[in-house]
Amino acid sequence: MVSLNQVTVSFGGFDLFRDVSFLVSNRERVGLVGKNGAGKSTVLKLIVGEMTPSSGIVSVPREIKVGYLPQQMAVTNTRSVMSETMQAFQEILLLAKDIQNLTKELEERTDHESESYVDIIHQLSEKSERYNLLEGDSLEAKAEVTLLGLGFRRSDFQRPTSEFSGGWRMRIELAKILLRQPDILLLDEPTNHLDIESIQWLEDYLKVFPGAVVLISHDRAFLDNITERTIELSLGKAFDYRVPYSKYVVLRQERREQQMSAFKNQQKQIEETKDFIERFRYKATKANQVQSRVKQLEKMEIIEVDDEDNSKINIRFPDAPRSGDLVVKVDNIAKRFGNHLVFSDANIDIVRGEKIAFVGRNGEGKTTLSRIIIGELEHEGNLKVGHNVSIGYFAQNQDELMDPAHTVLETIDRVAVGDIRLKIRDILGAFLFRGEDVDKKIAVLSGGERNRLAMVKLMLQPYNLLVLDEPTNHLDMRSKDILKNALQNYKGTLILVSHDREFLNGLVSKVYEFRDGNVKEHLGGVYEFLEKRKLESLKELEIKKVQPKVDSENRNDSNQKKLWMEKKEKEKEIRKVNSQLEKVEKEVENLEATIEKMDSQLADPENSEVPIDNDFFSLYQNLKNQLSENMVKWEDLAIEVERLKSDI
């Protein structure tokens, strides 16, 4: 289907990779792995035609449709979610328009015996047949199923895409790609912005997808559940393994051990050959033998060993003062934003040393409860934080915790104490800050870089309760392993909000699920919870199938009238919440415009109309905090509208 033959990509005399060859056949599931910078994303760009190789051939048959999801992409902001998603069906929509025009033309014409009239009938017949073959009447239903699977709610469908964050807009792009039904899917880190349920939906979709898949991901479980073949880019070469990721890791280690053994034998042979040449170089009786050994060395192909970072960075959290036995007690806590109830009757007891996970769909209150526990949000009910508890909190908006004027190295140097100071550069390297990166100022770091730096900073401070909200975003596998190892050895108490199943596996012993306004406790690890949740979901589906029939058989006129009255009340409430939603949307729009202007000033401080000083940064952070709060309100109001609509 798709092939790379002796492909080399060079930048300024440096070979990113050379003579790479492999073939992806129909229905294959391929995981593309390797270190950051090995060229994984470049391979996808070569296949899709965004880049051309320095040498070699990339072959993609003309009839093959390629679907490509990069890590970052430009997205449109001019349509609603559903309207933008429907752009996936351009061919079918054009067919529908042609059919409509041809039908109208037939209705208006009276020359029923003419050749042109018969020709229009033939065109209409062909296009209608093609339209039916492409299932043109079920486009919106397909779009609905895909959007719901990726975490959208029905109330989101008519909202402008401009109201959504970059992560949600990437989901729209993913939905469009999936709906186009390409022959081969190229996915570059598709799970970065998905919650656990959406990841599971995508897994199920890709398992039955009729085409081929080439996947880049730092999610081990996702790779293992989908791929059956692993291609590793290393040392500028491609190594092909016909196994999923976990088996590849074992085989790769075996290959490296064989390489190392062969390398040592060859080095020993080279040394012995050089000694022979040096010893007998000037003896006439050995001249032929010496010359033979020289030629042997010249022809020898030197064995390379995979460049592997085997340095053991065993980071451990600093010892913190011992807390009381009861660390956090959540007693009948509820949280509302206006009229929207996020969750209620939440009851959680967390004891010293426990490691627990908050999981569930986006918008169900995981982050909200985390912020209540650290004291950032007001709430209903009682919250008790135990004796001598010191809390370290990692959230996605970490900007306010760091001085924009400091460098990466200065930021960490200010919190590191003791022997750990000797490992600062190693620790930063493990979290992808290497070489000159440590001299970058915080002000110029991307959001992902700031999050990674905030995690490093948190790891060096003595807290006995850690609350971590999606800590693995923007981390590669090695960095995740280092963090997971540190958390496994952490002696304090841990609350984790995460969608990374492999990261949670073996780390937490209790899971709290946030769903439909409730917080439910599940004993055991994340995979035990997921298995139990899948069974419960099947039961829910069975109940939903039976319920409408029972209701329709037993409903009487009195119930009909009652339902009509309730519907009117709900519609009145929807209008009220929609009004609040529009007000928050306007506030978000104004804040985003102001922040965008300040971003431009930060990017070009010399031409800024106002001085870039502490007051400027203080205002900047305050506006970002307001934006974050308003986005939470907006999401909660949108959820409330959907809930009310679903009850009608």
Coordinates of N, CA and C in Angstrom, one line a residue, residues 353-474:
G353 N -0.4 7.8 53.2 CA 0.3 6.9 52.4 C -0.5 6.3 51.3
E354 N -1.8 6.6 51.2 CA -2.7 6.1 50.1 C -2.3 6.8 48.8
K355 N -2.5 6.1 47.7 CA -2.3 6.6 46.4 C -3.6 6.3 45.6
I356 N -4.4 7.4 45.3 CA -5.7 7.2 44.6 C -5.7 7.9 43.3
A357 N -6.7 7.5 42.5 CA -6.9 8.2 41.2 C -8.3 8.7 41.0
F358 N -8.4 9.9 40.4 CA -9.7 10.5 40.0 C -9.8 10.3 38.5
V359 N -10.8 9.6 38.1 CA -11.0 9.3 36.6 C -12.4 9.6 36.2
G360 N -12.6 9.8 34.9 CA -14.0 10.1 34.4 C -13.9 10.9 33.2
R361 N -15.0 11.2 32.6 CA -15.0 12.1 31.4 C -14.7 13.5 31.7
N362 N -14.2 14.2 30.7 CA -13.8 15.6 30.9 C -15.1 16.4 31.3
G363 N -15.0 17.3 32.2 CA -16.1 18.1 32.7 C -17.0 17.6 33.8
E364 N -16.6 16.4 34.3 CA -17.4 15.8 35.4 C -17.0 16.2 36.8
G365 N -15.9 17.0 36.9 CA -15.6 17.5 38.2 C -14.3 17.0 38.9
K366 N -13.5 16.3 38.2 CA -12.2 15.8 38.7 C -11.3 16.9 39.2
T367 N -11.1 17.8 38.3 CA -10.2 19.0 38.6 C -10.9 19.9 39.7
T368 N -12.2 20.0 39.6 CA -13.0 20.8 40.5 C -12.8 20.3 42.0
L369 N -12.9 19.0 42.2 CA -12.7 18.5 43.5 C -11.2 18.6 44.0
S370 N -10.3 18.5 43.0 CA -8.9 18.7 43.4 C -8.7 20.1 43.9
R371 N -9.3 21.1 43.2 CA -9.1 22.5 43.6 C -9.8 22.7 44.9
I372 N -10.9 22.0 45.2 CA -11.6 22.2 46.5 C -10.6 21.7 47.6
I373 N -10.0 20.5 47.4 CA -9.1 19.9 48.4 C -7.9 20.8 48.7
I374 N -7.4 21.5 47.7 CA -6.2 22.4 47.9 C -6.7 23.8 48.4
G375 N -8.0 24.0 48.5 CA -8.5 25.2 49.1 C -8.7 26.4 48.1
E376 N -8.8 26.0 46.8 CA -8.9 27.1 45.8 C -10.4 27.4 45.5
L377 N -11.3 26.5 45.8 CA -12.7 26.7 45.5 C -13.6 26.6 46.7
E378 N -14.7 27.4 46.8 CA -15.7 27.2 47.8 C -16.6 26.0 47.5
H379 N -17.3 25.6 48.5 CA -18.1 24.3 48.2 C -19.2 24.2 49.3
E380 N -20.1 23.3 49.1 CA -21.1 22.9 50.1 C -20.6 21.6 50.7
G381 N -21.0 21.4 52.0 CA -20.5 20.3 52.7 C -19.2 20.6 53.5
N382 N -18.6 19.5 54.1 CA -17.5 19.7 55.0 C -16.2 19.1 54.4
L383 N -15.1 19.8 54.5 CA -13.8 19.3 54.1 C -12.9 19.5 55.2
K384 N -12.2 18.4 55.6 CA -11.2 18.5 56.7 C -9.9 18.0 56.1
V385 N -8.9 18.9 56.2 CA -7.5 18.5 55.9 C -6.8 18.2 57.2
G386 N -6.1 17.0 57.2 CA -5.6 16.5 58.5 C -4.4 17.3 59.1
H387 N -3.9 16.9 60.2 CA -2.9 17.5 61.0 C -1.6 17.5 60.2
N388 N -0.9 18.7 60.1 CA 0.4 18.8 59.6 C 0.5 18.4 58.1
V389 N -0.6 18.6 57.4 CA -0.6 18.2 55.9 C -0.1 19.4 55.1
S390 N 0.9 19.2 54.3 CA 1.4 20.2 53.4 C 1.2 19.7 52.0
I391 N 0.5 20.6 51.2 CA 0.0 20.1 49.8 C 0.8 20.7 48.7
G392 N 1.3 19.8 47.8 CA 1.9 20.2 46.5 C 0.9 20.0 45.4
Y393 N 0.6 21.0 44.6 CA -0.4 20.9 43.6 C 0.2 21.1 42.2
F394 N -0.1 20.1 41.3 CA 0.3 20.3 39.9 C -1.0 20.4 39.0
A395 N -1.1 21.5 38.3 CA -2.3 21.7 37.4 C -1.8 22.1 36.0
Q396 N -2.7 22.1 35.1 CA -2.3 22.4 33.7 C -1.9 23.9 33.5
N397 N -2.4 24.8 34.4 CA -2.1 26.2 34.3 C -1.1 26.6 35.4
Q398 N 0.2 26.3 35.1 CA 1.3 26.5 36.1 C 2.0 27.8 35.9
D399 N 1.6 28.6 35.0 CA 2.3 29.8 34.7 C 2.6 30.7 35.9
E400 N 1.5 30.8 36.7 CA 1.7 31.8 37.8 C 2.7 31.4 38.9
L401 N 3.1 30.1 38.8 CA 4.0 29.6 39.9 C 5.5 29.9 39.5
M402 N 5.7 30.5 38.3 CA 7.1 30.7 37.9 C 7.3 32.1 37.4
D403 N 8.5 32.7 37.7 CA 8.8 34.0 37.3 C 9.2 34.0 35.8
P404 N 8.5 34.8 35.0 CA 8.9 34.7 33.5 C 10.3 35.2 33.2
A405 N 10.9 36.0 34.2 CA 12.2 36.6 33.9 C 13.3 35.6 34.2
H406 N 13.0 34.5 34.9 CA 14.1 33.5 35.3 C 14.2 32.5 34.2
T407 N 15.4 31.9 34.1 CA 15.7 30.8 33.2 C 15.2 29.5 33.8
V408 N 15.2 28.5 32.9 CA 14.8 27.1 33.4 C 15.7 26.7 34.5
L409 N 17.0 26.8 34.3 CA 18.0 26.4 35.3 C 17.9 27.2 36.6
E410 N 17.7 28.5 36.5 CA 17.5 29.3 37.7 C 16.3 29.0 38.5
T411 N 15.2 28.6 37.8 CA 13.9 28.3 38.4 C 14.1 27.0 39.3
I412 N 14.8 26.0 38.8 CA 15.0 24.8 39.6 C 16.1 25.0 40.6
D413 N 17.1 25.7 40.3 CA 18.2 26.0 41.2 C 17.7 26.6 42.5
R414 N 16.7 27.4 42.4 CA 16.2 28.1 43.6 C 15.4 27.2 44.6
V415 N 15.0 26.0 44.1 CA 14.2 25.2 45.0 C 15.0 23.9 45.4
A416 N 16.0 23.6 44.6 CA 16.8 22.4 44.9 C 17.7 22.6 46.1
V417 N 17.7 21.6 47.0 CA 18.6 21.6 48.2 C 19.3 20.3 48.3
G418 N 20.5 20.4 49.0 CA 21.2 19.2 49.3 C 21.9 18.6 48.1
D419 N 22.1 17.2 48.1 CA 22.8 16.5 47.1 C 22.1 16.6 45.7
I420 N 20.8 16.8 45.8 CA 20.0 16.8 44.5 C 20.5 17.9 43.6
R421 N 21.2 18.9 44.1 CA 21.7 20.0 43.3 C 22.7 19.5 42.3
L422 N 23.4 18.5 42.6 CA 24.4 17.9 41.7 C 23.8 17.2 40.5
K423 N 22.5 16.9 40.6 CA 21.8 16.2 39.5 C 20.8 17.1 38.8
I424 N 20.8 18.4 39.0 CA 19.8 19.3 38.4 C 19.8 19.1 36.9
R425 N 20.9 19.1 36.2 CA 20.9 19.0 34.7 C 20.4 17.7 34.3
D426 N 20.8 16.6 35.0 CA 20.3 15.3 34.6 C 18.8 15.2 34.7
I427 N 18.2 15.8 35.8 CA 16.8 15.8 36.1 C 16.1 16.5 35.0
L428 N 16.6 17.7 34.7 CA 16.0 18.5 33.6 C 16.1 17.8 32.3
G429 N 17.2 17.1 32.0 CA 17.3 16.3 30.8 C 16.3 15.2 30.7
A430 N 16.0 14.6 31.8 CA 15.0 13.5 31.8 C 13.6 14.1 31.5
F431 N 13.4 15.4 31.7 CA 12.1 16.0 31.4 C 12.2 16.9 30.2
L432 N 13.2 16.5 29.3 CA 13.3 17.0 27.9 C 13.9 18.4 27.9
F433 N 14.6 18.9 28.9 CA 15.3 20.2 28.9 C 16.8 19.8 28.8
R434 N 17.3 19.9 27.5 CA 18.7 19.5 27.3 C 19.5 20.6 26.7
G435 N 20.8 20.6 26.9 CA 21.7 21.5 26.3 C 21.3 23.0 26.6
E436 N 21.1 23.8 25.5 CA 20.8 25.2 25.7 C 19.4 25.5 26.2
D437 N 18.6 24.4 26.2 CA 17.2 24.6 26.7 C 17.2 25.2 28.1
V438 N 18.2 24.8 28.9 CA 18.1 25.2 30.3 C 18.4 26.7 30.5
D439 N 18.8 27.4 29.5 CA 19.1 28.8 29.5 C 17.9 29.6 29.0
K440 N 16.8 28.9 28.6 CA 15.7 29.6 28.1 C 14.9 30.3 29.2
K441 N 14.4 31.5 29.0 CA 13.6 32.2 30.0 C 12.2 31.6 30.0
I442 N 11.5 31.6 31.2 CA 10.2 31.0 31.4 C 9.2 31.7 30.4
A443 N 9.4 33.0 30.1 CA 8.5 33.8 29.3 C 8.4 33.2 27.9
V444 N 9.4 32.6 27.4 CA 9.4 32.1 26.0 C 9.0 30.6 25.9
L445 N 8.8 29.9 27.0 CA 8.5 28.5 27.0 C 7.1 28.3 26.5
S446 N 6.8 27.2 25.8 CA 5.5 26.8 25.4 C 4.7 26.3 26.7
G447 N 3.4 26.2 26.5 CA 2.6 25.7 27.6 C 3.1 24.3 28.1
G448 N 3.4 23.4 27.2 CA 3.9 22.1 27.5 C 5.2 22.1 28.3
E449 N 6.1 23.0 27.8 CA 7.4 23.1 28.5 C 7.2 23.6 29.9
R450 N 6.3 24.6 30.1 CA 6.1 25.1 31.4 C 5.5 24.0 32.4
N451 N 4.6 23.2 31.8 CA 4.1 22.1 32.6 C 5.2 21.1 33.0
R452 N 6.0 20.8 32.1 CA 7.1 19.8 32.5 C 8.0 20.4 33.5
L453 N 8.3 21.7 33.4 CA 9.2 22.4 34.4 C 8.5 22.5 35.7
A454 N 7.2 22.7 35.7 CA 6.5 22.8 37.0 C 6.5 21.4 37.7
M455 N 6.5 20.4 36.9 CA 6.6 19.0 37.5 C 8.0 18.8 38.2
V456 N 9.0 19.2 37.5 CA 10.4 19.1 38.0 C 10.4 19.9 39.3
K457 N 9.9 21.1 39.3 CA 10.0 22.0 40.5 C 9.2 21.3 41.7
L458 N 8.1 20.7 41.4 CA 7.3 20.1 42.4 C 8.0 18.9 43.0
M459 N 8.8 18.2 42.2 CA 9.5 17.0 42.7 C 10.6 17.3 43.6
L460 N 11.0 18.5 43.7 CA 12.2 18.9 44.5 C 11.8 19.6 45.8
Q461 N 10.4 19.6 46.1 CA 10.0 20.3 47.3 C 9.3 19.3 48.3
P462 N 9.5 19.5 49.6 CA 9.0 18.6 50.6 C 7.5 18.7 51.0
Y463 N 6.6 18.0 50.2 CA 5.2 18.0 50.5 C 4.8 16.6 50.9
N464 N 3.9 16.4 51.8 CA 3.4 15.1 52.2 C 2.1 14.7 51.6
L465 N 1.5 15.6 50.8 CA 0.3 15.3 50.0 C 0.5 15.9 48.6
L466 N 0.5 15.1 47.6 CA 0.6 15.6 46.2 C -0.7 15.4 45.5
V467 N -1.2 16.5 44.9 CA -2.4 16.5 44.1 C -1.9 16.8 42.6
L468 N -2.0 15.8 41.8 CA -1.4 16.0 40.4 C -2.5 15.8 39.4
D469 N -2.7 16.9 38.6 CA -3.8 16.9 37.6 C -3.1 16.7 36.2
E470 N -3.3 15.6 35.6 CA -2.7 15.2 34.3 C -1.2 15.5 34.2
P471 N -0.4 14.8 35.1 CA 1.0 15.1 35.1 C 1.8 14.6 33.9
T472 N 1.2 13.6 33.2 CA 2.0 12.9 32.1 C 1.8 13.6 30.7
N473 N 1.0 14.6 30.6 CA 0.9 15.3 29.3 C 2.2 15.9 29.0
H474 N 2.6 15.7 27.7 CA 3.9 16.3 27.2 C 5.1 15.6 27.7

